[in-house]
């Protein structure tokens, strides 16, 4: 039995493992697999339409009775900047010519939606057991409506200051997300990515700074990572990259192939795909345009101009223009069914912790 039961009791789950809500790579099938293993499944909603959210939730509710986490972004949409977006298309024009594409025909749009009135209405309709937020929290009025549904509210912190902010604003638990984590980390008070702490340093400092339970995230891909997180004072872990090669994940073929060859020194923070720093595996566009480009429009407006290049390259079997999101421990992950992998990781952690 787990000695630290704070998250188990808070979420009514059997195992202290949360599936990271990886937008674009995780859906109902992966959530169900983790729920069936006793953990907390997650449905990332930032890239889904309201109808898609309802359909995915319907599948989850039909096939499992365990708790589920709905995850939403809370970024502030930037003001459109036509000149900057035109400059970005010009920066990418050579690649468009390479694929025979017209840069002026690149679509516009954000691609990722922040929590809204419509999102809140879905939470009120389906009443998920847990609602998580990324990039801060929604406005207090929406927070109160979410809390009124009975949902537990959690959010990501990348520094002690962010963790204190989240506790002060009513979070029931906090995800301490170290710099090792793949994809977009939940940075919302800071802007200097060079000062961001890693999981090993962040988790115990957050545990000491707040009174609510802490969930460790970033660079955890096996039982050793889970055991280490508990030794640092975490009450649970959140795992993402380790699941990307599972058959239940939505990971594309080029992404899977890149993950199968992942190394400890081949991930980097880059803004070229969305306009916001996110950790992924090095590929052609990251190397040639980034990793960090001053030309990229603000998050998430950089995405639209990249999409035609990504589509054209992937049709040829290439991930040169794809966001190959991955954490620094990607090489520790192994392909296999998600339920089995979850159970194996937890069994290994229990053996190491002698419980």
Tab-separated table of C-alpha atoms in Angstrom:
chain	number	residue	atom	x	y	z
A	1	UNK	CA	0.000	0.000	0.000
A	2	UNK	CA	1.169	3.524	-0.757
A	3	UNK	CA	2.094	5.329	2.451
A	4	UNK	CA	1.359	8.752	0.997
A	5	UNK	CA	-2.334	8.611	0.115
A	6	UNK	CA	-3.097	12.310	-0.288
A	7	UNK	CA	-3.708	12.170	-4.035
A	8	UNK	CA	-5.296	8.718	-3.923
A	9	UNK	CA	-7.896	9.948	-1.477
A	10	UNK	CA	-8.344	13.327	-3.150
A	11	UNK	CA	-9.088	11.857	-6.597
A	12	UNK	CA	-10.460	8.469	-5.468
A	13	UNK	CA	-7.939	6.502	-7.538
A	14	UNK	CA	-6.053	3.286	-6.733
A	15	UNK	CA	-2.617	4.301	-8.012
A	16	UNK	CA	-0.810	7.668	-7.709
A	17	UNK	CA	-0.165	8.122	-11.416
A	18	UNK	CA	-1.712	10.761	-13.659
A	19	UNK	CA	-1.617	10.630	-17.435
A	20	UNK	CA	-0.211	13.895	-18.764
A	21	UNK	CA	-2.798	15.619	-20.984
A	22	UNK	CA	-0.792	15.748	-24.216
A	23	UNK	CA	-2.785	17.780	-26.741
A	24	UNK	CA	-2.681	16.154	-30.159
A	25	UNK	CA	-1.107	12.934	-28.884
A	26	UNK	CA	-3.595	11.642	-26.309
A	27	UNK	CA	-7.295	10.909	-26.572
A	28	UNK	CA	-9.960	8.690	-25.075
A	29	UNK	CA	-8.167	5.380	-25.747
A	30	UNK	CA	-5.051	6.354	-23.800
A	31	UNK	CA	-7.124	7.873	-20.987
A	32	UNK	CA	-9.150	4.666	-20.647
A	33	UNK	CA	-6.011	2.513	-20.551
A	34	UNK	CA	-4.522	4.499	-17.656
A	35	UNK	CA	-7.831	4.561	-15.789
A	36	UNK	CA	-8.086	0.767	-16.114
A	37	UNK	CA	-4.624	0.483	-14.524
A	38	UNK	CA	-5.880	2.455	-11.514
A	39	UNK	CA	-4.497	5.879	-12.407
A	40	UNK	CA	-6.116	9.146	-13.460
A	41	UNK	CA	-6.780	9.370	-17.176
A	42	UNK	CA	-6.733	12.750	-18.901
A	43	UNK	CA	-8.422	14.262	-21.927
A	44	UNK	CA	-6.562	17.274	-23.374
A	45	UNK	CA	-9.169	19.718	-24.648
A	46	UNK	CA	-7.170	22.696	-25.948
A	47	UNK	CA	-7.096	21.431	-29.553
A	48	UNK	CA	-10.587	19.912	-29.585
A	49	UNK	CA	-13.870	21.486	-30.622
A	50	UNK	CA	-16.742	21.341	-28.103
A	51	UNK	CA	-18.320	18.523	-30.112
A	52	UNK	CA	-15.069	16.564	-30.126
A	53	UNK	CA	-14.737	16.981	-26.354
A	54	UNK	CA	-18.262	15.648	-25.874
A	55	UNK	CA	-17.635	12.685	-28.187
A	56	UNK	CA	-14.375	11.730	-26.462
A	57	UNK	CA	-15.937	12.060	-23.018
A	58	UNK	CA	-18.835	9.913	-24.158
A	59	UNK	CA	-16.427	7.137	-25.130
A	60	UNK	CA	-14.609	7.366	-21.795
A	61	UNK	CA	-17.821	7.291	-19.758
A	62	UNK	CA	-19.173	4.326	-21.735
A	63	UNK	CA	-16.086	2.185	-21.278
A	64	UNK	CA	-14.815	2.926	-17.789
A	65	UNK	CA	-16.175	4.138	-14.463
A	66	UNK	CA	-12.968	5.603	-13.080
A	67	UNK	CA	-12.251	9.302	-12.559
A	68	UNK	CA	-11.156	11.445	-15.510
A	69	UNK	CA	-9.322	14.750	-15.781
A	70	UNK	CA	-10.328	17.362	-18.358
A	71	UNK	CA	-7.410	19.642	-19.183
A	72	UNK	CA	-7.643	23.185	-20.558
A	73	UNK	CA	-5.197	25.928	-21.515
A	74	UNK	CA	-5.507	29.344	-19.877
A	75	UNK	CA	-3.302	31.468	-22.120
A	76	UNK	CA	-4.383	34.977	-23.087
A	77	UNK	CA	-4.880	35.071	-26.870
A	78	UNK	CA	-2.535	37.649	-28.417
A	79	UNK	CA	-3.685	40.509	-30.572
A	80	UNK	CA	-3.341	39.571	-34.253
A	81	UNK	CA	-0.248	41.089	-35.830
A	82	UNK	CA	-0.552	40.843	-39.598
A	83	UNK	CA	2.911	42.268	-40.231
A	84	UNK	CA	4.624	39.810	-37.905
A	85	UNK	CA	2.723	36.864	-39.339
A	86	UNK	CA	3.672	37.976	-42.854
A	87	UNK	CA	7.320	38.162	-41.765
A	88	UNK	CA	7.019	34.645	-40.380
A	89	UNK	CA	5.663	33.342	-43.674
A	90	UNK	CA	8.523	35.042	-45.486
A	91	UNK	CA	10.980	33.389	-43.092
A	92	UNK	CA	9.505	30.033	-44.101
A	93	UNK	CA	9.120	30.852	-47.807
A	94	UNK	CA	12.121	28.786	-48.891
A	95	UNK	CA	10.594	25.664	-47.396
A	96	UNK	CA	7.268	26.414	-49.103
A	97	UNK	CA	9.051	26.628	-52.446
A	98	UNK	CA	10.812	23.338	-51.727
A	99	UNK	CA	7.436	21.613	-51.389
A	100	UNK	CA	5.773	23.583	-54.182
A	101	UNK	CA	3.486	25.429	-51.769
A	102	UNK	CA	2.287	29.041	-51.766
A	103	UNK	CA	3.270	30.817	-48.513
A	104	UNK	CA	0.527	33.385	-49.044
A	105	UNK	CA	-2.013	30.562	-48.949
A	106	UNK	CA	-0.974	29.505	-45.445
A	107	UNK	CA	-3.996	29.326	-43.135
A	108	UNK	CA	-4.559	31.710	-40.259
A	109	UNK	CA	-5.792	30.870	-36.798
A	110	UNK	CA	-4.630	29.932	-33.336
A	111	UNK	CA	-5.026	26.150	-33.284
A	112	UNK	CA	-5.272	26.092	-29.491
A	113	UNK	CA	-8.173	27.501	-27.525
A	114	UNK	CA	-8.137	28.896	-23.965
A	115	UNK	CA	-10.742	27.967	-21.350
A	116	UNK	CA	-13.978	29.816	-22.098
A	117	UNK	CA	-17.671	30.072	-21.284
A	118	UNK	CA	-18.306	27.201	-23.684
A	119	UNK	CA	-15.586	25.080	-22.070
A	120	UNK	CA	-17.047	25.773	-18.661
A	121	UNK	CA	-20.497	24.726	-19.843
A	122	UNK	CA	-19.059	21.343	-20.874
A	123	UNK	CA	-17.523	20.903	-17.415
A	124	UNK	CA	-20.904	21.717	-15.868
A	125	UNK	CA	-22.640	19.283	-18.218
A	126	UNK	CA	-20.303	16.294	-17.749
A	127	UNK	CA	-18.987	17.005	-14.245
A	128	UNK	CA	-15.526	15.396	-14.537
A	129	UNK	CA	-13.885	14.403	-11.271
A	130	UNK	CA	-10.804	16.519	-11.969
A	131	UNK	CA	-10.227	19.661	-14.044
A	132	UNK	CA	-6.672	20.773	-14.724
A	133	UNK	CA	-5.357	24.025	-16.137
A	134	UNK	CA	-2.168	24.871	-17.994
A	135	UNK	CA	-0.595	28.349	-18.254
A	136	UNK	CA	-2.215	29.620	-15.083
A	137	UNK	CA	-5.869	29.701	-14.108
A	138	UNK	CA	-9.069	31.043	-15.666
A	139	UNK	CA	-10.792	34.145	-14.360
A	140	UNK	CA	-12.276	33.767	-10.835
A	141	UNK	CA	-15.873	33.666	-12.091
A	142	UNK	CA	-15.155	30.606	-14.246
A	143	UNK	CA	-13.090	29.007	-11.487
A	144	UNK	CA	-16.038	29.246	-9.125
A	145	UNK	CA	-18.345	27.638	-11.661
A	146	UNK	CA	-15.899	24.746	-12.091
A	147	UNK	CA	-15.588	24.322	-8.332
A	148	UNK	CA	-19.369	24.300	-7.981
A	149	UNK	CA	-19.504	21.102	-10.073
A	150	UNK	CA	-17.549	19.283	-7.360
A	151	UNK	CA	-14.447	18.859	-9.503
A	152	UNK	CA	-11.013	18.866	-7.942
A	153	UNK	CA	-8.918	21.627	-9.514
A	154	UNK	CA	-5.214	21.235	-10.267
A	155	UNK	CA	-2.703	23.198	-12.337
A	156	UNK	CA	0.940	23.178	-13.362
A	157	UNK	CA	3.675	25.190	-11.645
A	158	UNK	CA	7.218	25.519	-12.958
A	159	UNK	CA	8.566	27.549	-10.015
A	160	UNK	CA	7.859	27.891	-6.305
A	161	UNK	CA	6.277	31.300	-6.953
A	162	UNK	CA	3.810	29.758	-9.398
A	163	UNK	CA	3.015	26.971	-6.926
A	164	UNK	CA	2.231	29.483	-4.178
A	165	UNK	CA	0.049	31.458	-6.577
A	166	UNK	CA	-1.938	28.341	-7.495
A	167	UNK	CA	-2.489	27.395	-3.847
A	168	UNK	CA	-3.561	30.935	-2.972
A	169	UNK	CA	-6.069	30.865	-5.833
A	170	UNK	CA	-7.773	27.655	-4.778
A	171	UNK	CA	-6.041	24.680	-6.390
A	172	UNK	CA	-6.579	21.363	-4.597
A	173	UNK	CA	-3.196	20.008	-5.719
A	174	UNK	CA	-0.251	21.300	-7.717
A	175	UNK	CA	1.745	19.711	-10.522
A	176	UNK	CA	5.420	20.601	-10.015
A	177	UNK	CA	6.629	20.442	-13.613
A	178	UNK	CA	10.396	20.390	-14.049
A	179	UNK	CA	12.337	21.660	-17.045
A	180	UNK	CA	12.833	18.073	-18.286
A	181	UNK	CA	9.176	17.798	-19.304
A	182	UNK	CA	8.213	17.390	-22.942
A	183	UNK	CA	5.952	19.742	-24.867
A	184	UNK	CA	4.664	23.027	-23.472
A	185	UNK	CA	5.288	23.433	-19.778
A	186	UNK	CA	2.790	25.415	-17.716
A	187	UNK	CA	4.876	28.572	-17.324
A	188	UNK	CA	2.683	31.573	-16.520
A	189	UNK	CA	4.480	33.961	-14.131
A	190	UNK	CA	7.963	33.671	-15.590
A	191	UNK	CA	9.450	34.359	-19.016
A	192	UNK	CA	13.141	33.507	-18.679
A	193	UNK	CA	13.354	29.819	-19.593
A	194	UNK	CA	17.063	29.753	-18.732
A	195	UNK	CA	16.274	29.952	-14.999
A	196	UNK	CA	13.664	27.178	-14.892
A	197	UNK	CA	14.507	24.424	-12.350
A	198	UNK	CA	14.527	20.708	-13.060
A	199	UNK	CA	12.221	18.213	-11.379
A	200	UNK	CA	14.787	17.025	-8.823
A	201	UNK	CA	15.247	20.592	-7.549
A	202	UNK	CA	11.691	21.833	-8.012
A	203	UNK	CA	9.613	19.126	-6.332
A	204	UNK	CA	11.021	19.287	-2.770
A	205	UNK	CA	11.016	23.090	-2.801
A	206	UNK	CA	7.360	23.141	-3.865
A	207	UNK	CA	6.515	20.485	-1.260
A	208	UNK	CA	8.069	22.734	1.400
A	209	UNK	CA	6.301	25.850	0.111
A	210	UNK	CA	2.666	24.708	-0.106
A	211	UNK	CA	0.248	22.745	2.051
A	212	UNK	CA	-1.690	21.004	-0.751
A	213	UNK	CA	-0.482	17.714	-2.287
A	214	UNK	CA	2.219	17.939	-4.954
A	215	UNK	CA	2.357	15.908	-8.170
A	216	UNK	CA	5.817	15.510	-9.725
A	217	UNK	CA	6.197	15.844	-13.500
A	218	UNK	CA	9.072	16.030	-15.951
A	219	UNK	CA	11.575	13.327	-16.864
A	220	UNK	CA	9.611	10.473	-15.241
A	221	UNK	CA	9.443	7.481	-17.575
A	222	UNK	CA	9.881	4.413	-15.367
A	223	UNK	CA	9.532	3.089	-11.831
A	224	UNK	CA	12.828	4.615	-10.741
A	225	UNK	CA	11.505	8.080	-11.552
A	226	UNK	CA	8.279	7.407	-9.675
A	227	UNK	CA	10.164	6.187	-6.608
A	228	UNK	CA	12.475	9.205	-6.705
A	229	UNK	CA	9.496	11.573	-6.850
A	230	UNK	CA	8.002	9.997	-3.727
A	231	UNK	CA	11.332	10.248	-1.923
A	232	UNK	CA	11.294	13.974	-2.712
A	233	UNK	CA	7.890	14.368	-1.071
A	234	UNK	CA	5.517	14.108	-4.034
A	235	UNK	CA	2.138	12.466	-3.478
A	236	UNK	CA	1.812	11.319	-7.114
A	237	UNK	CA	3.475	11.591	-10.505
A	238	UNK	CA	2.314	12.790	-13.890
A	239	UNK	CA	3.736	10.833	-16.839
A	240	UNK	CA	3.537	11.839	-20.496
A	241	UNK	CA	6.391	11.041	-22.890
A	242	UNK	CA	6.582	7.416	-21.724
A	243	UNK	CA	3.120	6.832	-23.256
A	244	UNK	CA	3.769	8.302	-26.701
A	245	UNK	CA	4.852	4.965	-28.211
A	246	UNK	CA	1.857	3.070	-26.833
A	247	UNK	CA	-0.648	1.791	-29.420
A	248	UNK	CA	-3.413	3.782	-27.693
A	249	UNK	CA	-1.611	7.104	-28.278
A	250	UNK	CA	-2.380	9.302	-31.292
A	251	UNK	CA	1.328	9.777	-32.026
A	252	UNK	CA	2.068	9.931	-35.757
A	253	UNK	CA	4.494	7.584	-37.517
A	254	UNK	CA	7.377	10.095	-37.939
A	255	UNK	CA	7.061	11.033	-34.253
A	256	UNK	CA	7.107	7.381	-33.184
A	257	UNK	CA	10.173	6.688	-35.298
A	258	UNK	CA	11.992	9.673	-33.787
A	259	UNK	CA	11.062	8.559	-30.258
A	260	UNK	CA	12.409	5.073	-30.937
A	261	UNK	CA	15.836	6.649	-31.540
A	262	UNK	CA	15.650	9.248	-28.744
A	263	UNK	CA	18.775	10.145	-26.766
A	264	UNK	CA	19.305	12.073	-23.570
A	265	UNK	CA	21.010	14.939	-25.442
A	266	UNK	CA	18.630	15.356	-28.382
A	267	UNK	CA	15.772	17.398	-26.935
A	268	UNK	CA	15.649	21.175	-26.949
A	269	UNK	CA	13.294	24.009	-26.059
A	270	UNK	CA	11.925	25.562	-29.231
A	271	UNK	CA	9.277	28.126	-30.154
A	272	UNK	CA	9.202	27.532	-33.907
A	273	UNK	CA	6.046	25.406	-33.881
A	274	UNK	CA	3.736	27.532	-31.740
A	275	UNK	CA	5.535	30.708	-30.661
A	276	UNK	CA	6.027	29.421	-27.109
A	277	UNK	CA	8.953	27.371	-25.779
A	278	UNK	CA	8.242	23.643	-25.746
A	279	UNK	CA	10.586	20.671	-25.441
A	280	UNK	CA	10.946	18.325	-28.381
A	281	UNK	CA	13.413	16.260	-30.348
A	282	UNK	CA	15.716	18.080	-32.729
A	283	UNK	CA	14.725	17.994	-36.376
A	284	UNK	CA	15.406	20.038	-39.482
A	285	UNK	CA	13.208	23.078	-38.889
A	286	UNK	CA	14.212	23.354	-35.223
A	287	UNK	CA	17.881	23.262	-36.194
A	288	UNK	CA	17.610	25.665	-39.138
A	289	UNK	CA	15.032	28.208	-37.918
A	290	UNK	CA	15.416	27.899	-34.140
A	291	UNK	CA	15.603	26.493	-31.632
A	292	UNK	CA	14.304	29.905	-30.470
A	293	UNK	CA	13.328	32.288	-33.244
A	294	UNK	CA	12.607	35.979	-32.717
A	295	UNK	CA	10.543	35.863	-35.919
A	296	UNK	CA	7.926	33.457	-34.572
A	297	UNK	CA	4.573	35.116	-33.793
A	298	UNK	CA	3.211	34.943	-30.273
A	299	UNK	CA	1.709	31.699	-29.007
A	300	UNK	CA	-0.194	30.053	-30.550
A	301	UNK	CA	-0.166	32.051	-33.803
A	302	UNK	CA	3.088	30.596	-35.142
A	303	UNK	CA	1.370	27.256	-35.723
A	304	UNK	CA	-0.685	28.037	-38.810
A	305	UNK	CA	2.218	28.733	-41.157
A	306	UNK	CA	4.013	25.543	-40.073
A	307	UNK	CA	1.050	23.240	-40.686
A	308	UNK	CA	1.267	23.010	-44.533
A	309	UNK	CA	4.975	22.180	-44.270
A	310	UNK	CA	4.301	19.546	-41.645
A	311	UNK	CA	1.563	17.968	-43.754
A	312	UNK	CA	3.684	17.925	-46.910
A	313	UNK	CA	6.688	16.412	-45.128
A	314	UNK	CA	4.671	13.798	-43.248
A	315	UNK	CA	3.047	12.681	-46.500
A	316	UNK	CA	6.588	11.777	-47.576
A	317	UNK	CA	7.254	9.984	-44.295
A	318	UNK	CA	9.383	12.777	-42.841
A	319	UNK	CA	9.191	14.425	-39.412
A	320	UNK	CA	11.446	17.320	-40.454
A	321	UNK	CA	8.654	19.863	-39.897
A	322	UNK	CA	6.686	18.079	-37.159
A	323	UNK	CA	6.646	18.993	-33.456
A	324	UNK	CA	8.336	15.898	-32.042
A	325	UNK	CA	7.440	16.652	-28.436
A	326	UNK	CA	9.445	14.630	-25.930
A	327	UNK	CA	10.876	14.959	-22.443
A	328	UNK	CA	14.511	14.382	-21.586
A	329	UNK	CA	13.855	10.799	-20.429
A	330	UNK	CA	12.276	9.734	-23.731
A	331	UNK	CA	14.915	7.058	-24.312
A	332	UNK	CA	13.747	5.220	-21.178
A	333	UNK	CA	10.275	4.653	-22.643
A	334	UNK	CA	9.364	1.384	-24.334
A	335	UNK	CA	6.519	0.601	-26.738
A	336	UNK	CA	3.694	-1.497	-25.357
A	337	UNK	CA	0.060	-1.412	-24.193
A	338	UNK	CA	-0.531	1.524	-21.866
A	339	UNK	CA	-2.346	-0.418	-19.136
A	340	UNK	CA	0.442	-2.969	-18.919
A	341	UNK	CA	3.123	-0.289	-18.979
A	342	UNK	CA	1.410	1.638	-16.173
A	343	UNK	CA	1.212	-1.439	-13.980
A	344	UNK	CA	4.847	-2.327	-14.656
A	345	UNK	CA	6.093	1.164	-13.770
A	346	UNK	CA	4.113	1.191	-10.556
A	347	UNK	CA	5.244	-2.320	-9.575
A	348	UNK	CA	8.864	-1.315	-10.097
A	349	UNK	CA	8.363	1.804	-7.980
A	350	UNK	CA	6.725	-0.168	-5.156
A	351	UNK	CA	9.600	-2.627	-5.115
A	352	UNK	CA	12.139	0.208	-4.892
A	353	UNK	CA	10.140	1.899	-2.115
A	354	UNK	CA	9.646	-1.458	-0.376
A	355	UNK	CA	5.887	-1.123	-0.110
